[in-house]
Amino acid sequence: MWSSPSAPQRAFKFTKSAYLESTLSQGALKLGTAREWRLPDGYEAARSDPFEMGHRLNCPDSVGFIDEMSPEAEAKALLILIRAGVIVGPIDQMPKFKDIAFVLPKGQRTVHANGYIFSLCRNVSPAMAQRMAVEFEYDVCIEITNVAALFHAMSVAVGAPSGSWGAVKYLDFARDITDPDWAIVNPYIKDERYAWQQEIRFCWPCEFDRAVGPMLTVPDAKRLLRFVHPFEFGGLG
């Protein structure tokens, strides 16, 4: 599965006040998908990211779409990635995506994968709260007192033990990317424009055509969640 950068013990989740009661009393938690988060949302550096779980590379013009679900198609996709110079590692250690697709703008190739994503913040402050309110319409904040325990509880609910979690690493995508973490489809890599979010994320693989993530009920999460008001703090961390 993906590598997990280091992350702190606690984190914070911005959400809408309409969901606060069900989240705290029932452990109701909504997952997103990488495919969903690639859709335009009209904001700058908010949720929408065309390179979410993507990898840009130069490929031969013969590269095309691979959107089948068969093992033969998966093997063909991996072979194309290898020939294009993408570091994919041993085949038996590859993420078990059920599909790999290629977006083909002229002169550039982007490999996209899909996955469930649950996004948190490493820190909160009044400035972040204000931007979350404007760009996400989030008006409340919840503290997660034990991030690892929440990830475990959510993994049980998702039914996907092969997930991972960690802090997002922000790179300048406008420059030539030489960072080794950018050599594969890596959900912990994002453009530095999104760095204001100070994101920690939980990730699990899912079908490529899954456009919307499910609403989970995670009873064990209730003891790990606590309402906080970010405007009461100069920052938490």
mmCIF file of C-alpha atoms in Angstrom:
data_model
loop_
_atom_site.group_PDB
_atom_site.id
_atom_site.type_symbol
_atom_site.label_atom_id
_atom_site.label_comp_id
_atom_site.label_asym_id
_atom_site.label_seq_id
_atom_site.Cartn_x
_atom_site.Cartn_y
_atom_site.Cartn_z
ATOM 1 C CA MET A 1 0.000 0.000 0.000
ATOM 2 C CA TRP A 2 1.064 3.642 0.121
ATOM 3 C CA SER A 3 3.765 4.927 2.410
ATOM 4 C CA SER A 4 2.554 6.868 5.436
ATOM 5 C CA PRO A 5 4.522 9.989 6.452
ATOM 6 C CA SER A 6 4.771 10.716 10.130
ATOM 7 C CA ALA A 7 1.798 12.454 11.745
ATOM 8 C CA PRO A 8 0.904 13.730 15.225
ATOM 9 C CA GLN A 9 -1.170 11.966 17.856
ATOM 10 C CA ARG A 10 -4.112 14.360 17.639
ATOM 11 C CA ALA A 11 -5.756 16.269 14.786
ATOM 12 C CA PHE A 12 -8.807 18.356 13.918
ATOM 13 C CA LYS A 13 -11.778 17.964 11.589
ATOM 14 C CA PHE A 14 -13.739 20.897 10.190
ATOM 15 C CA THR A 15 -17.324 20.154 9.236
ATOM 16 C CA LYS A 16 -20.794 21.703 9.024
ATOM 17 C CA SER A 17 -22.831 22.355 12.159
ATOM 18 C CA ALA A 18 -25.718 20.360 10.644
ATOM 19 C CA TYR A 19 -23.564 17.218 10.972
ATOM 20 C CA LEU A 20 -22.076 17.931 14.400
ATOM 21 C CA GLU A 21 -24.658 16.119 16.542
ATOM 22 C CA SER A 22 -24.676 12.919 14.461
ATOM 23 C CA THR A 23 -20.885 12.911 14.351
ATOM 24 C CA LEU A 24 -20.441 13.263 18.115
ATOM 25 C CA SER A 25 -23.372 11.088 19.216
ATOM 26 C CA GLN A 26 -23.283 8.334 16.568
ATOM 27 C CA GLY A 27 -19.793 8.454 15.076
ATOM 28 C CA ALA A 28 -21.206 9.403 11.655
ATOM 29 C CA LEU A 29 -18.232 10.141 9.382
ATOM 30 C CA LYS A 30 -18.326 10.878 5.638
ATOM 31 C CA LEU A 31 -15.611 9.603 3.296
ATOM 32 C CA GLY A 32 -14.605 11.324 0.085
ATOM 33 C CA THR A 33 -13.007 9.769 -2.983
ATOM 34 C CA ALA A 34 -10.045 10.941 -5.035
ATOM 35 C CA ARG A 35 -12.241 10.924 -8.138
ATOM 36 C CA GLU A 36 -14.786 13.150 -6.392
ATOM 37 C CA TRP A 37 -12.091 15.542 -5.212
ATOM 38 C CA ARG A 38 -10.741 15.954 -8.755
ATOM 39 C CA LEU A 39 -14.045 17.582 -9.813
ATOM 40 C CA PRO A 40 -13.968 21.423 -10.112
ATOM 41 C CA ASP A 41 -15.594 23.208 -7.170
ATOM 42 C CA GLY A 42 -15.074 26.836 -8.184
ATOM 43 C CA TYR A 43 -12.582 27.614 -5.414
ATOM 44 C CA GLU A 44 -8.831 28.125 -5.400
ATOM 45 C CA ALA A 45 -6.871 25.472 -3.450
ATOM 46 C CA ALA A 46 -9.902 24.112 -1.602
ATOM 47 C CA ARG A 47 -11.131 20.548 -2.205
ATOM 48 C CA SER A 48 -10.817 20.348 -5.996
ATOM 49 C CA ASP A 49 -7.410 19.124 -7.164
ATOM 50 C CA PRO A 50 -7.052 17.756 -10.731
ATOM 51 C CA PHE A 51 -3.944 15.877 -9.627
ATOM 52 C CA GLU A 52 -5.505 14.196 -6.588
ATOM 53 C CA MET A 53 -3.940 10.707 -6.450
ATOM 54 C CA GLY A 54 -2.299 11.443 -9.775
ATOM 55 C CA HIS A 55 1.156 11.272 -11.259
ATOM 56 C CA ARG A 56 2.399 13.348 -14.198
ATOM 57 C CA LEU A 57 4.869 11.823 -16.601
ATOM 58 C CA ASN A 58 6.052 11.866 -20.187
ATOM 59 C CA CYS A 59 4.849 8.824 -22.110
ATOM 60 C CA PRO A 60 4.980 7.617 -25.711
ATOM 61 C CA ASP A 61 2.063 8.794 -27.852
ATOM 62 C CA SER A 62 0.848 5.208 -28.053
ATOM 63 C CA VAL A 63 -0.306 5.234 -24.428
ATOM 64 C CA GLY A 64 -4.103 5.094 -24.231
ATOM 65 C CA PHE A 65 -6.941 4.546 -21.824
ATOM 66 C CA ILE A 66 -7.079 1.432 -19.703
ATOM 67 C CA ASP A 67 -10.470 1.256 -18.100
ATOM 68 C CA GLU A 68 -11.172 -2.447 -17.905
ATOM 69 C CA MET A 69 -11.354 -4.497 -14.732
ATOM 70 C CA SER A 70 -9.606 -7.643 -15.905
ATOM 71 C CA PRO A 71 -6.244 -8.874 -14.560
ATOM 72 C CA GLU A 72 -4.914 -8.659 -18.123
ATOM 73 C CA ALA A 73 -5.755 -4.946 -18.276
ATOM 74 C CA GLU A 74 -4.151 -4.329 -14.889
ATOM 75 C CA ALA A 75 -0.983 -6.112 -16.005
ATOM 76 C CA LYS A 76 -0.944 -4.068 -19.228
ATOM 77 C CA ALA A 77 -1.311 -0.832 -17.269
ATOM 78 C CA LEU A 78 1.595 -1.724 -14.998
ATOM 79 C CA LEU A 79 3.746 -2.599 -18.011
ATOM 80 C CA ILE A 80 3.018 0.788 -19.591
ATOM 81 C CA LEU A 81 3.958 2.541 -16.362
ATOM 82 C CA ILE A 82 7.237 0.635 -16.156
ATOM 83 C CA ARG A 83 8.121 1.404 -19.784
ATOM 84 C CA ALA A 84 7.276 5.074 -19.213
ATOM 85 C CA GLY A 85 9.800 5.215 -16.391
ATOM 86 C CA VAL A 86 7.402 5.264 -13.470
ATOM 87 C CA ILE A 87 8.806 3.526 -10.402
ATOM 88 C CA VAL A 88 6.168 0.947 -9.533
ATOM 89 C CA GLY A 89 8.152 -1.533 -7.463
ATOM 90 C CA PRO A 90 7.608 -5.301 -7.325
ATOM 91 C CA ILE A 91 4.341 -6.308 -8.979
ATOM 92 C CA ASP A 92 3.242 -8.328 -5.947
ATOM 93 C CA GLN A 93 3.498 -5.196 -3.782
ATOM 94 C CA MET A 94 1.465 -2.921 -6.025
ATOM 95 C CA PRO A 95 -1.753 -1.370 -4.664
ATOM 96 C CA LYS A 96 -4.669 -3.549 -5.685
ATOM 97 C CA PHE A 97 -6.530 -0.892 -7.633
ATOM 98 C CA LYS A 98 -9.289 -2.348 -9.781
ATOM 99 C CA ASP A 99 -8.615 0.179 -12.510
ATOM 100 C CA ILE A 100 -5.929 2.526 -13.760
ATOM 101 C CA ALA A 101 -6.839 5.350 -16.136
ATOM 102 C CA PHE A 102 -4.786 7.781 -18.190
ATOM 103 C CA VAL A 103 -5.750 11.379 -18.918
ATOM 104 C CA LEU A 104 -4.183 12.435 -22.188
ATOM 105 C CA PRO A 105 -3.698 16.197 -22.633
ATOM 106 C CA LYS A 106 -1.332 16.940 -25.495
ATOM 107 C CA GLY A 107 2.284 16.632 -24.457
ATOM 108 C CA GLN A 108 1.595 15.355 -20.964
ATOM 109 C CA ARG A 109 0.250 12.232 -19.310
ATOM 110 C CA THR A 110 -1.375 11.879 -15.918
ATOM 111 C CA VAL A 111 -1.901 8.542 -14.249
ATOM 112 C CA HIS A 112 -4.889 8.608 -11.877
ATOM 113 C CA ALA A 113 -5.906 6.170 -9.194
ATOM 114 C CA ASN A 114 -8.924 6.228 -6.907
ATOM 115 C CA GLY A 115 -9.317 5.764 -3.189
ATOM 116 C CA TYR A 116 -11.383 6.724 -0.172
ATOM 117 C CA ILE A 117 -10.041 9.775 1.683
ATOM 118 C CA PHE A 118 -10.832 11.150 5.132
ATOM 119 C CA SER A 119 -9.211 14.518 5.663
ATOM 120 C CA LEU A 120 -8.063 16.117 8.941
ATOM 121 C CA CYS A 121 -5.893 19.096 9.911
ATOM 122 C CA ARG A 122 -2.723 19.053 11.988
ATOM 123 C CA ASN A 123 -3.542 22.444 13.472
ATOM 124 C CA VAL A 124 -6.401 24.955 13.801
ATOM 125 C CA SER A 125 -6.456 28.730 14.087
ATOM 126 C CA PRO A 126 -8.938 31.551 13.543
ATOM 127 C CA ALA A 127 -7.429 32.248 10.103
ATOM 128 C CA MET A 128 -7.832 28.622 9.024
ATOM 129 C CA ALA A 129 -11.370 28.531 10.419
ATOM 130 C CA GLN A 130 -12.286 31.605 8.394
ATOM 131 C CA ARG A 131 -10.947 30.106 5.176
ATOM 132 C CA MET A 132 -12.655 26.767 5.857
ATOM 133 C CA ALA A 133 -15.924 28.654 6.291
ATOM 134 C CA VAL A 134 -15.501 30.499 2.984
ATOM 135 C CA GLU A 135 -14.181 27.695 0.769
ATOM 136 C CA PHE A 136 -15.841 24.626 2.347
ATOM 137 C CA GLU A 137 -18.786 26.173 4.212
ATOM 138 C CA TYR A 138 -17.471 24.479 7.362
ATOM 139 C CA ASP A 139 -18.456 26.288 10.544
ATOM 140 C CA VAL A 140 -17.508 23.899 13.373
ATOM 141 C CA CYS A 141 -14.386 22.015 14.398
ATOM 142 C CA ILE A 142 -13.899 18.660 16.120
ATOM 143 C CA GLU A 143 -10.728 17.516 17.866
ATOM 144 C CA ILE A 144 -9.598 13.908 17.321
ATOM 145 C CA THR A 145 -7.809 12.950 20.518
ATOM 146 C CA ASN A 146 -6.182 9.781 19.141
ATOM 147 C CA VAL A 147 -5.629 9.740 15.383
ATOM 148 C CA ALA A 148 -4.295 6.180 15.176
ATOM 149 C CA ALA A 149 -7.272 4.800 17.123
ATOM 150 C CA LEU A 150 -9.728 6.638 14.858
ATOM 151 C CA PHE A 151 -8.000 5.282 11.749
ATOM 152 C CA HIS A 152 -8.245 1.744 13.101
ATOM 153 C CA ALA A 153 -11.943 2.127 13.960
ATOM 154 C CA MET A 154 -12.718 3.580 10.527
ATOM 155 C CA SER A 155 -10.731 0.857 8.754
ATOM 156 C CA VAL A 156 -12.951 -1.751 10.418
ATOM 157 C CA ALA A 157 -16.047 0.145 9.230
ATOM 158 C CA VAL A 158 -14.668 0.519 5.692
ATOM 159 C CA GLY A 159 -13.722 -3.164 5.583
ATOM 160 C CA ALA A 160 -10.361 -2.283 4.025
ATOM 161 C CA PRO A 161 -7.420 -3.316 6.241
ATOM 162 C CA SER A 162 -4.916 -2.263 3.541
ATOM 163 C CA GLY A 163 -5.404 1.463 4.177
ATOM 164 C CA SER A 164 -2.854 3.903 5.572
ATOM 165 C CA TRP A 165 -2.672 7.341 7.138
ATOM 166 C CA GLY A 166 -0.190 10.160 7.478
ATOM 167 C CA ALA A 167 0.649 13.819 6.929
ATOM 168 C CA VAL A 168 0.474 15.271 3.433
ATOM 169 C CA LYS A 169 3.721 16.503 1.888
ATOM 170 C CA TYR A 170 3.472 19.658 -0.229
ATOM 171 C CA LEU A 171 5.616 20.150 -3.346
ATOM 172 C CA ASP A 172 5.927 22.820 -6.038
ATOM 173 C CA PHE A 173 4.315 21.103 -9.002
ATOM 174 C CA ALA A 174 5.362 23.944 -11.324
ATOM 175 C CA ARG A 175 8.985 22.790 -11.114
ATOM 176 C CA ASP A 176 10.429 19.564 -12.439
ATOM 177 C CA ILE A 177 9.624 17.014 -9.774
ATOM 178 C CA THR A 178 12.611 15.028 -8.536
ATOM 179 C CA ASP A 179 11.323 14.140 -5.095
ATOM 180 C CA PRO A 180 11.208 10.322 -4.766
ATOM 181 C CA ASP A 181 7.728 10.500 -3.219
ATOM 182 C CA TRP A 182 6.446 11.875 -6.536
ATOM 183 C CA ALA A 183 7.717 8.845 -8.484
ATOM 184 C CA ILE A 184 4.525 6.866 -7.880
ATOM 185 C CA VAL A 185 0.827 7.553 -7.484
ATOM 186 C CA ASN A 186 0.992 8.816 -3.923
ATOM 187 C CA PRO A 187 -2.034 10.186 -2.028
ATOM 188 C CA TYR A 188 0.255 11.988 0.437
ATOM 189 C CA ILE A 189 1.627 14.381 -2.215
ATOM 190 C CA LYS A 190 -0.147 17.631 -3.079
ATOM 191 C CA ASP A 191 0.758 20.950 -4.664
ATOM 192 C CA GLU A 192 2.002 23.589 -2.237
ATOM 193 C CA ARG A 193 -1.086 25.739 -2.998
ATOM 194 C CA TYR A 194 -2.982 23.421 -0.627
ATOM 195 C CA ALA A 195 -0.444 23.709 2.199
ATOM 196 C CA TRP A 196 -2.686 26.083 4.180
ATOM 197 C CA GLN A 197 -4.865 23.044 5.009
ATOM 198 C CA GLN A 198 -2.030 21.320 6.975
ATOM 199 C CA GLU A 199 -3.658 18.040 6.039
ATOM 200 C CA ILE A 200 -3.513 14.624 7.610
ATOM 201 C CA ARG A 201 -5.435 12.025 5.676
ATOM 202 C CA PHE A 202 -6.676 8.465 5.958
ATOM 203 C CA CYS A 203 -6.649 6.532 2.667
ATOM 204 C CA TRP A 204 -8.104 3.225 1.518
ATOM 205 C CA PRO A 205 -8.228 1.834 -2.042
ATOM 206 C CA CYS A 206 -11.604 1.624 -3.774
ATOM 207 C CA GLU A 207 -13.070 0.977 -7.230
ATOM 208 C CA PHE A 208 -12.085 3.554 -9.838
ATOM 209 C CA ASP A 209 -15.697 4.320 -10.768
ATOM 210 C CA ARG A 210 -16.677 5.113 -7.166
ATOM 211 C CA ALA A 211 -17.434 8.829 -7.477
ATOM 212 C CA VAL A 212 -18.879 9.435 -3.998
ATOM 213 C CA GLY A 213 -17.695 7.968 -0.718
ATOM 214 C CA PRO A 214 -20.048 6.379 1.836
ATOM 215 C CA MET A 215 -21.292 7.720 5.149
ATOM 216 C CA LEU A 216 -19.866 5.514 7.892
ATOM 217 C CA THR A 217 -21.251 4.862 11.358
ATOM 218 C CA VAL A 218 -18.280 4.270 13.663
ATOM 219 C CA PRO A 219 -19.493 3.865 17.270
ATOM 220 C CA ASP A 220 -15.938 3.535 18.603
ATOM 221 C CA ALA A 221 -15.169 6.994 17.221
ATOM 222 C CA LYS A 222 -17.443 8.753 19.706
ATOM 223 C CA ARG A 223 -14.955 8.537 22.571
ATOM 224 C CA LEU A 224 -12.234 10.022 20.338
ATOM 225 C CA LEU A 225 -14.094 13.151 19.211
ATOM 226 C CA ARG A 226 -14.486 16.463 21.052
ATOM 227 C CA PHE A 227 -16.024 19.719 19.869
ATOM 228 C CA VAL A 228 -13.654 22.708 19.911
ATOM 229 C CA HIS A 229 -14.116 26.316 18.894
ATOM 230 C CA PRO A 230 -11.092 27.432 16.795
ATOM 231 C CA PHE A 231 -11.763 31.115 17.433
ATOM 232 C CA GLU A 232 -10.924 30.537 21.091
ATOM 233 C CA PHE A 233 -7.328 29.714 20.201
ATOM 234 C CA GLY A 234 -4.436 31.442 18.533
ATOM 235 C CA GLY A 235 -3.596 28.003 17.201
ATOM 236 C CA LEU A 236 -3.476 24.421 18.373
ATOM 237 C CA GLY A 237 -0.813 21.910 17.606
#
